[in-house]
Amino acid sequence: MRRLICLGILLAAGVAVVSAPAYASGSVTPGGGKINTRAAYALGKSITFRELVCRTCPISRRELNRARARSLKDSLESAFDENKVSTPDDEHVKLLCNGKTEACAARLELVNYYLTRRYRL
C-alpha cells in the first residue's frame, strides 16, 4: 500500500514537471501580449547585438559608446523623415528593416528604447 502511494506521487510529480512550460531567463515569452519595459529593453538589446553590433556586423562592440549610440539614435528617430540630413548610420537603419515595413517601425522603436535607457540619452 505504501509503495503504491509513493509510486502515485512520483508519477504525478513527473507528469507535472514534464508538462510545465519553460521559458529562458530574461527572454520575451511567445505571444502577442503587452510588452513591458523590461521586455522591451531585452528585445531591443537582442536586436541591437544580433543585427547591428557583432563580429560580422558594421559596428564593432568597441565602437558602441555613448557618442556612437547618440548618432545611431538620431538616425533611428529620423528614419522616416523625408527632409533628414544624411548620416553614416543610415545604412545600419536599413539593415534593421530588411525590407519588411510592417515590422520595421517596431524594431526601430525597440532599438531606440534600448539605446535611450542603456546610454541615458
XYZ file of N, CA, C and O in Angstrom:
484
model
N 0.820 -1.189 0.000
C 0.000 0.000 0.000
C 0.871 1.263 0.000
O 0.595 2.195 -0.726
N 1.875 1.237 0.863
C 2.767 2.392 0.962
C 3.528 2.604 -0.345
O 3.729 3.732 -0.775
N 3.968 1.521 -0.950
C 4.666 1.606 -2.231
C 3.774 2.174 -3.317
O 4.213 2.953 -4.158
N 2.546 1.803 -3.329
C 1.590 2.270 -4.322
C 1.364 3.779 -4.192
O 1.305 4.484 -5.197
N 1.270 4.280 -2.983
C 1.094 5.723 -2.758
C 2.338 6.486 -3.207
O 2.243 7.505 -3.879
N 3.511 5.996 -2.846
C 4.765 6.639 -3.263
C 4.907 6.641 -4.784
O 5.341 7.628 -5.377
N 4.550 5.526 -5.406
C 4.620 5.442 -6.862
C 3.643 6.418 -7.516
O 3.970 7.073 -8.505
N 2.449 6.570 -6.963
C 1.463 7.520 -7.488
C 1.938 8.963 -7.359
O 1.782 9.775 -8.276
N 2.535 9.298 -6.226
C 3.067 10.656 -6.019
C 4.215 10.927 -6.976
O 4.308 12.000 -7.564
N 5.096 9.951 -7.141
C 6.219 10.106 -8.059
C 5.739 10.275 -9.498
O 6.259 11.110 -10.244
N 4.731 9.509 -9.884
C 4.179 9.619 -11.230
C 3.519 10.982 -11.447
O 3.712 11.613 -12.493
N 2.769 11.463 -10.463
C 2.113 12.771 -10.576
C 3.148 13.896 -10.660
O 2.993 14.845 -11.434
N 4.222 13.786 -9.882
C 5.279 14.807 -9.925
C 5.985 14.790 -11.278
O 6.324 15.846 -11.836
N 6.215 13.610 -11.816
C 6.863 13.506 -13.133
C 6.019 14.117 -14.233
O 6.523 14.812 -15.113
N 4.711 13.886 -14.203
C 3.812 14.464 -15.200
C 3.777 15.983 -15.064
O 3.777 16.712 -16.061
N 3.770 16.488 -13.837
C 3.729 17.935 -13.615
C 4.995 18.609 -14.141
O 4.937 19.691 -14.723
N 6.137 17.993 -13.952
C 7.402 18.569 -14.414
C 7.489 18.553 -15.931
O 7.930 19.514 -16.556
N 7.060 17.479 -16.538
C 7.155 17.345 -17.991
C 6.190 18.290 -18.699
O 6.519 18.876 -19.727
N 5.021 18.512 -18.145
C 4.019 19.304 -18.843
C 4.129 20.799 -18.571
O 3.459 21.585 -19.225
N 4.952 21.229 -17.643
C 5.068 22.645 -17.311
C 5.853 23.373 -18.402
O 6.899 22.897 -18.836
N 5.365 24.531 -18.868
C 6.123 25.285 -19.879
C 7.353 25.914 -19.247
O 7.336 26.324 -18.085
N 8.422 25.993 -20.020
C 9.666 26.571 -19.513
C 10.123 27.668 -20.456
O 10.119 27.498 -21.677
N 10.481 28.802 -19.913
C 10.993 29.924 -20.689
C 12.377 30.289 -20.177
O 12.639 30.214 -18.981
N 13.232 30.717 -21.060
C 14.578 31.102 -20.669
C 14.538 32.380 -19.838
O 13.664 33.218 -19.993
N 15.489 32.519 -18.985
C 15.560 33.690 -18.120
C 15.838 34.937 -18.948
O 16.741 34.961 -19.783
N 15.063 35.980 -18.742
C 15.278 37.233 -19.451
C 14.728 37.264 -20.851
O 14.928 38.221 -21.574
N 14.043 36.240 -21.270
C 13.527 36.218 -22.633
C 12.107 36.761 -22.667
O 11.446 36.899 -21.659
N 11.665 37.061 -23.848
C 10.307 37.523 -24.059
C 9.464 36.307 -24.372
O 9.803 35.521 -25.246
N 8.367 36.144 -23.650
C 7.535 34.977 -23.873
C 6.830 35.066 -25.217
O 6.569 36.154 -25.719
N 6.533 33.940 -25.825
C 5.840 33.969 -27.109
C 4.415 34.470 -26.949
O 3.830 34.380 -25.884
N 3.890 35.008 -28.012
C 2.518 35.513 -27.970
C 2.510 37.015 -28.194
O 3.525 37.682 -28.157
N 1.346 37.535 -28.428
C 1.221 38.944 -28.754
C 0.745 39.796 -27.604
O 0.049 40.770 -27.820
N 1.092 39.443 -26.382
C 0.660 40.216 -25.224
C 1.378 41.544 -25.130
O 2.193 41.918 -25.966
N 1.054 42.279 -24.074
C 1.703 43.564 -23.857
C 3.184 43.360 -23.574
O 3.581 42.416 -22.905
N 3.999 44.271 -24.065
C 5.423 44.232 -23.782
C 5.697 45.266 -22.707
O 5.451 46.453 -22.896
N 6.204 44.817 -21.561
C 6.531 45.754 -20.507
C 7.907 46.361 -20.760
O 8.584 46.017 -21.725
N 8.325 47.260 -19.900
C 9.585 47.979 -20.140
C 10.783 47.046 -20.085
O 11.723 47.209 -20.858
N 10.749 46.064 -19.190
C 11.873 45.135 -19.102
C 11.970 44.283 -20.362
O 13.060 44.054 -20.896
N 10.844 43.834 -20.881
C 10.845 43.027 -22.095
C 11.251 43.865 -23.305
O 11.961 43.382 -24.185
N 10.822 45.125 -23.343
C 11.209 45.999 -24.454
C 12.705 46.247 -24.446
O 13.357 46.247 -25.492
N 13.277 46.441 -23.267
C 14.723 46.640 -23.142
C 15.465 45.391 -23.608
O 16.415 45.476 -24.382
N 15.028 44.217 -23.144
C 15.688 42.961 -23.506
C 15.577 42.688 -24.999
O 16.552 42.273 -25.637
N 14.419 42.944 -25.578
C 14.231 42.706 -27.002
C 15.035 43.706 -27.835
O 15.636 43.337 -28.846
N 15.078 44.970 -27.407
C 15.888 45.972 -28.098
C 17.366 45.646 -28.042
O 18.099 45.805 -29.018
N 17.820 45.166 -26.900
C 19.222 44.762 -26.749
C 19.533 43.585 -27.659
O 20.571 43.546 -28.320
N 18.618 42.637 -27.714
C 18.808 41.471 -28.563
C 18.915 41.859 -30.034
O 19.802 41.392 -30.746
N 18.027 42.715 -30.488
C 18.055 43.160 -31.890
C 19.337 43.937 -32.171
O 19.974 43.748 -33.203
N 19.724 44.809 -31.247
C 20.922 45.621 -31.436
C 22.155 44.756 -31.593
O 22.944 44.939 -32.530
N 22.330 43.798 -30.690
C 23.550 42.998 -30.722
C 23.490 41.837 -31.703
O 24.509 41.247 -32.012
N 22.327 41.522 -32.223
C 22.230 40.475 -33.239
C 22.429 41.038 -34.638
O 22.999 40.376 -35.502
N 21.971 42.285 -34.871
C 21.976 42.799 -36.238
C 22.841 44.033 -36.461
O 23.165 44.337 -37.596
N 23.188 44.749 -35.411
C 23.982 45.970 -35.594
C 25.389 45.869 -35.026
O 26.327 46.401 -35.605
N 25.529 45.229 -33.892
C 26.810 45.194 -33.199
C 27.216 43.743 -32.977
O 26.769 43.106 -32.027
N 28.034 43.212 -33.866
C 28.548 41.849 -33.717
C 29.846 41.750 -34.507
O 30.300 42.731 -35.086
N 30.421 40.575 -34.543
C 31.710 40.417 -35.235
C 31.613 40.661 -36.733
O 32.510 41.205 -37.338
N 30.533 40.234 -37.349
C 30.377 40.403 -38.793
C 29.499 41.595 -39.145
O 29.236 41.826 -40.314
N 29.049 42.342 -38.142
C 28.152 43.481 -38.371
C 28.971 44.747 -38.641
O 30.162 44.796 -38.379
N 28.314 45.795 -39.130
C 29.034 47.022 -39.471
C 29.592 47.792 -38.266
O 30.557 48.529 -38.405
N 29.028 47.616 -37.086
C 29.513 48.312 -35.894
C 30.143 47.280 -34.975
O 29.514 46.285 -34.628
N 31.394 47.524 -34.584
C 32.027 46.602 -33.648
C 31.599 46.950 -32.224
O 31.153 48.061 -31.948
N 31.765 46.012 -31.349
C 31.326 46.192 -29.971
C 32.095 47.322 -29.286
O 31.559 48.055 -28.473
N 33.351 47.481 -29.622
C 34.171 48.539 -29.018
C 33.759 49.931 -29.503
O 33.996 50.913 -28.826
N 33.184 50.006 -30.683
C 32.756 51.299 -31.236
C 31.494 51.838 -30.582
O 31.245 53.040 -30.623
N 30.692 50.977 -30.009
C 29.409 51.404 -29.466
C 29.611 52.029 -28.088
O 29.602 51.365 -27.068
N 29.812 53.334 -28.094
C 29.908 54.094 -26.862
C 28.769 55.103 -26.839
O 27.881 55.063 -27.682
N 28.795 56.025 -25.900
C 27.674 56.959 -25.761
C 27.531 57.869 -26.984
O 26.423 58.120 -27.454
N 28.635 58.356 -27.528
C 28.564 59.239 -28.703
C 28.023 58.488 -29.922
O 27.188 59.008 -30.666
N 28.504 57.272 -30.116
C 28.040 56.487 -31.259
C 26.571 56.094 -31.083
O 25.793 56.067 -32.045
N 26.184 55.809 -29.843
C 24.789 55.486 -29.568
C 23.894 56.690 -29.835
O 22.792 56.544 -30.357
N 24.354 57.886 -29.510
C 23.571 59.100 -29.784
C 23.400 59.300 -31.283
O 22.321 59.625 -31.766
N 24.467 59.072 -32.052
C 24.387 59.194 -33.509
C 23.417 58.166 -34.096
O 22.602 58.495 -34.961
N 23.497 56.952 -33.600
C 22.600 55.896 -34.074
C 21.162 56.202 -33.692
O 20.240 56.010 -34.487
N 20.953 56.721 -32.495
C 19.603 57.077 -32.042
C 19.012 58.189 -32.895
O 17.835 58.153 -33.266
N 19.826 59.193 -33.244
C 19.349 60.264 -34.124
C 18.949 59.723 -35.493
O 17.956 60.156 -36.076
N 19.715 58.776 -36.006
C 19.379 58.172 -37.295
C 18.095 57.355 -37.204
O 17.291 57.354 -38.129
N 17.892 56.678 -36.084
C 16.672 55.895 -35.903
C 15.449 56.792 -35.823
O 14.397 56.474 -36.369
N 15.588 57.917 -35.117
C 14.457 58.832 -34.967
C 14.085 59.516 -36.277
O 12.930 59.835 -36.511
N 15.063 59.744 -37.131
C 14.779 60.434 -38.385
C 14.684 59.471 -39.566
O 14.789 59.882 -40.715
N 14.474 58.207 -39.297
C 14.449 57.205 -40.363
C 13.324 57.443 -41.356
O 13.475 57.234 -42.555
N 12.170 57.891 -40.881
C 11.025 58.092 -41.758
C 10.832 59.552 -42.143
O 9.846 59.889 -42.786
N 11.754 60.416 -41.762
C 11.675 61.837 -42.098
C 12.217 62.049 -43.510
O 13.332 61.629 -43.826
N 11.439 62.704 -44.358
C 11.858 62.899 -45.746
C 12.887 64.015 -45.901
O 13.642 64.039 -46.857
N 12.940 64.957 -44.978
C 13.861 66.091 -45.066
C 15.097 65.899 -44.189
O 15.735 66.850 -43.805
N 15.442 64.669 -43.898
C 16.550 64.425 -42.990
C 17.896 64.612 -43.686
O 18.032 64.461 -44.897
N 18.881 64.915 -42.862
C 20.250 65.044 -43.334
C 20.869 63.651 -43.313
O 20.656 62.870 -42.390
N 21.643 63.330 -44.316
C 22.255 62.017 -44.415
C 23.299 61.833 -43.305
O 24.092 62.721 -43.036
N 23.264 60.675 -42.664
C 24.222 60.351 -41.612
C 24.893 59.025 -41.942
O 24.372 58.246 -42.743
N 26.034 58.759 -41.331
C 26.720 57.485 -41.618
C 25.944 56.256 -41.158
O 26.179 55.153 -41.639
N 25.014 56.429 -40.240
C 24.260 55.293 -39.708
C 23.000 54.971 -40.497
O 22.247 54.079 -40.107
N 22.746 55.661 -41.587
C 21.553 55.385 -42.391
C 21.557 53.960 -42.949
O 20.515 53.320 -43.048
N 22.715 53.458 -43.299
C 22.812 52.089 -43.826
C 22.472 51.074 -42.746
O 21.882 50.031 -43.024
N 22.811 51.384 -41.496
C 22.519 50.472 -40.395
C 21.019 50.403 -40.127
O 20.501 49.349 -39.758
N 20.341 51.518 -40.306
C 18.889 51.535 -40.128
C 18.232 50.660 -41.187
O 17.281 49.930 -40.909
N 18.762 50.679 -42.391
C 18.231 49.832 -43.458
C 18.424 48.351 -43.136
O 17.607 47.514 -43.502
N 19.514 48.013 -42.426
C 19.734 46.623 -42.017
C 18.657 46.142 -41.050
O 18.261 44.980 -41.070
N 18.189 47.038 -40.201
C 17.148 46.666 -39.240
C 15.825 46.367 -39.923
O 15.066 45.526 -39.460
N 15.548 47.064 -41.014
C 14.245 46.897 -41.664
C 14.169 45.634 -42.510
O 13.126 44.996 -42.563
N 15.215 45.268 -43.204
C 15.244 44.069 -44.049
C 14.105 44.008 -45.053
O 13.627 42.944 -45.397
N 13.576 45.146 -45.476
C 12.514 45.170 -46.464
C 11.127 44.880 -45.922
O 10.167 44.855 -46.662
N 10.985 44.645 -44.644
C 9.682 44.366 -44.034
C 9.187 45.637 -43.361
O 9.577 45.958 -42.250
N 8.315 46.356 -44.012
C 7.887 47.654 -43.492
C 6.996 47.546 -42.269
O 7.017 48.416 -41.417
N 6.204 46.474 -42.149
C 5.295 46.371 -41.010
C 6.037 46.128 -39.703
O 5.634 46.597 -38.659
N 7.139 45.426 -39.730
C 7.904 45.163 -38.514
C 9.015 46.180 -38.307
O 9.609 46.237 -37.245
N 9.280 46.982 -39.307
C 10.393 47.921 -39.250
C 10.215 48.956 -38.152
O 11.138 49.204 -37.373
N 9.048 49.561 -38.074
C 8.819 50.613 -37.080
C 8.944 50.064 -35.665
O 9.524 50.719 -34.786
N 8.453 48.865 -35.423
C 8.549 48.275 -34.086
C 10.002 47.966 -33.735
O 10.437 48.212 -32.608
N 10.757 47.463 -34.681
C 12.160 47.149 -34.423
C 12.964 48.416 -34.159
O 13.803 48.440 -33.258
N 12.699 49.463 -34.929
C 13.387 50.734 -34.708
C 13.048 51.299 -33.336
O 13.925 51.822 -32.639
N 11.798 51.182 -32.945
C 11.366 51.675 -31.637
C 12.039 50.909 -30.501
O 12.463 51.502 -29.507
N 12.157 49.594 -30.633
C 12.792 48.792 -29.592
C 14.280 49.100 -29.457
O 14.797 49.231 -28.341
N 14.975 49.243 -30.578
C 16.397 49.590 -30.525
C 16.571 50.992 -29.957
O 17.467 51.240 -29.142
N 15.707 51.908 -30.347
C 15.748 53.268 -29.816
C 15.538 53.265 -28.305
O 16.241 53.960 -27.564
N 14.591 52.468 -27.826
C 14.325 52.376 -26.393
C 15.539 51.812 -25.649
O 15.923 52.307 -24.591
N 16.163 50.780 -26.212
C 17.354 50.197 -25.580
C 18.478 51.217 -25.483
O 19.086 51.381 -24.430
N 18.759 51.908 -26.585
C 19.847 52.886 -26.581
C 19.575 54.023 -25.602
O 20.481 54.487 -24.909
N 18.328 54.462 -25.532
C 17.965 55.551 -24.624
C 18.176 55.136 -23.172
O 18.735 55.897 -22.379
N 17.742 53.950 -22.819
C 17.880 53.504 -21.425
C 19.314 53.135 -21.089
O 19.809 53.458 -20.025
N 20.004 52.450 -21.997
C 21.348 51.964 -21.703
C 22.360 53.101 -21.582
O 23.189 53.124 -20.692
N 22.292 54.055 -22.491
C 23.271 55.144 -22.514
C 22.721 56.441 -21.935
O 23.357 57.487 -22.042
N 21.523 56.401 -21.374
C 20.877 57.559 -20.738
C 20.878 58.785 -21.665
O 21.341 59.857 -21.302
N 20.349 58.577 -22.840
C 20.321 59.646 -23.845
C 19.045 60.464 -23.722
O 18.019 60.015 -23.392
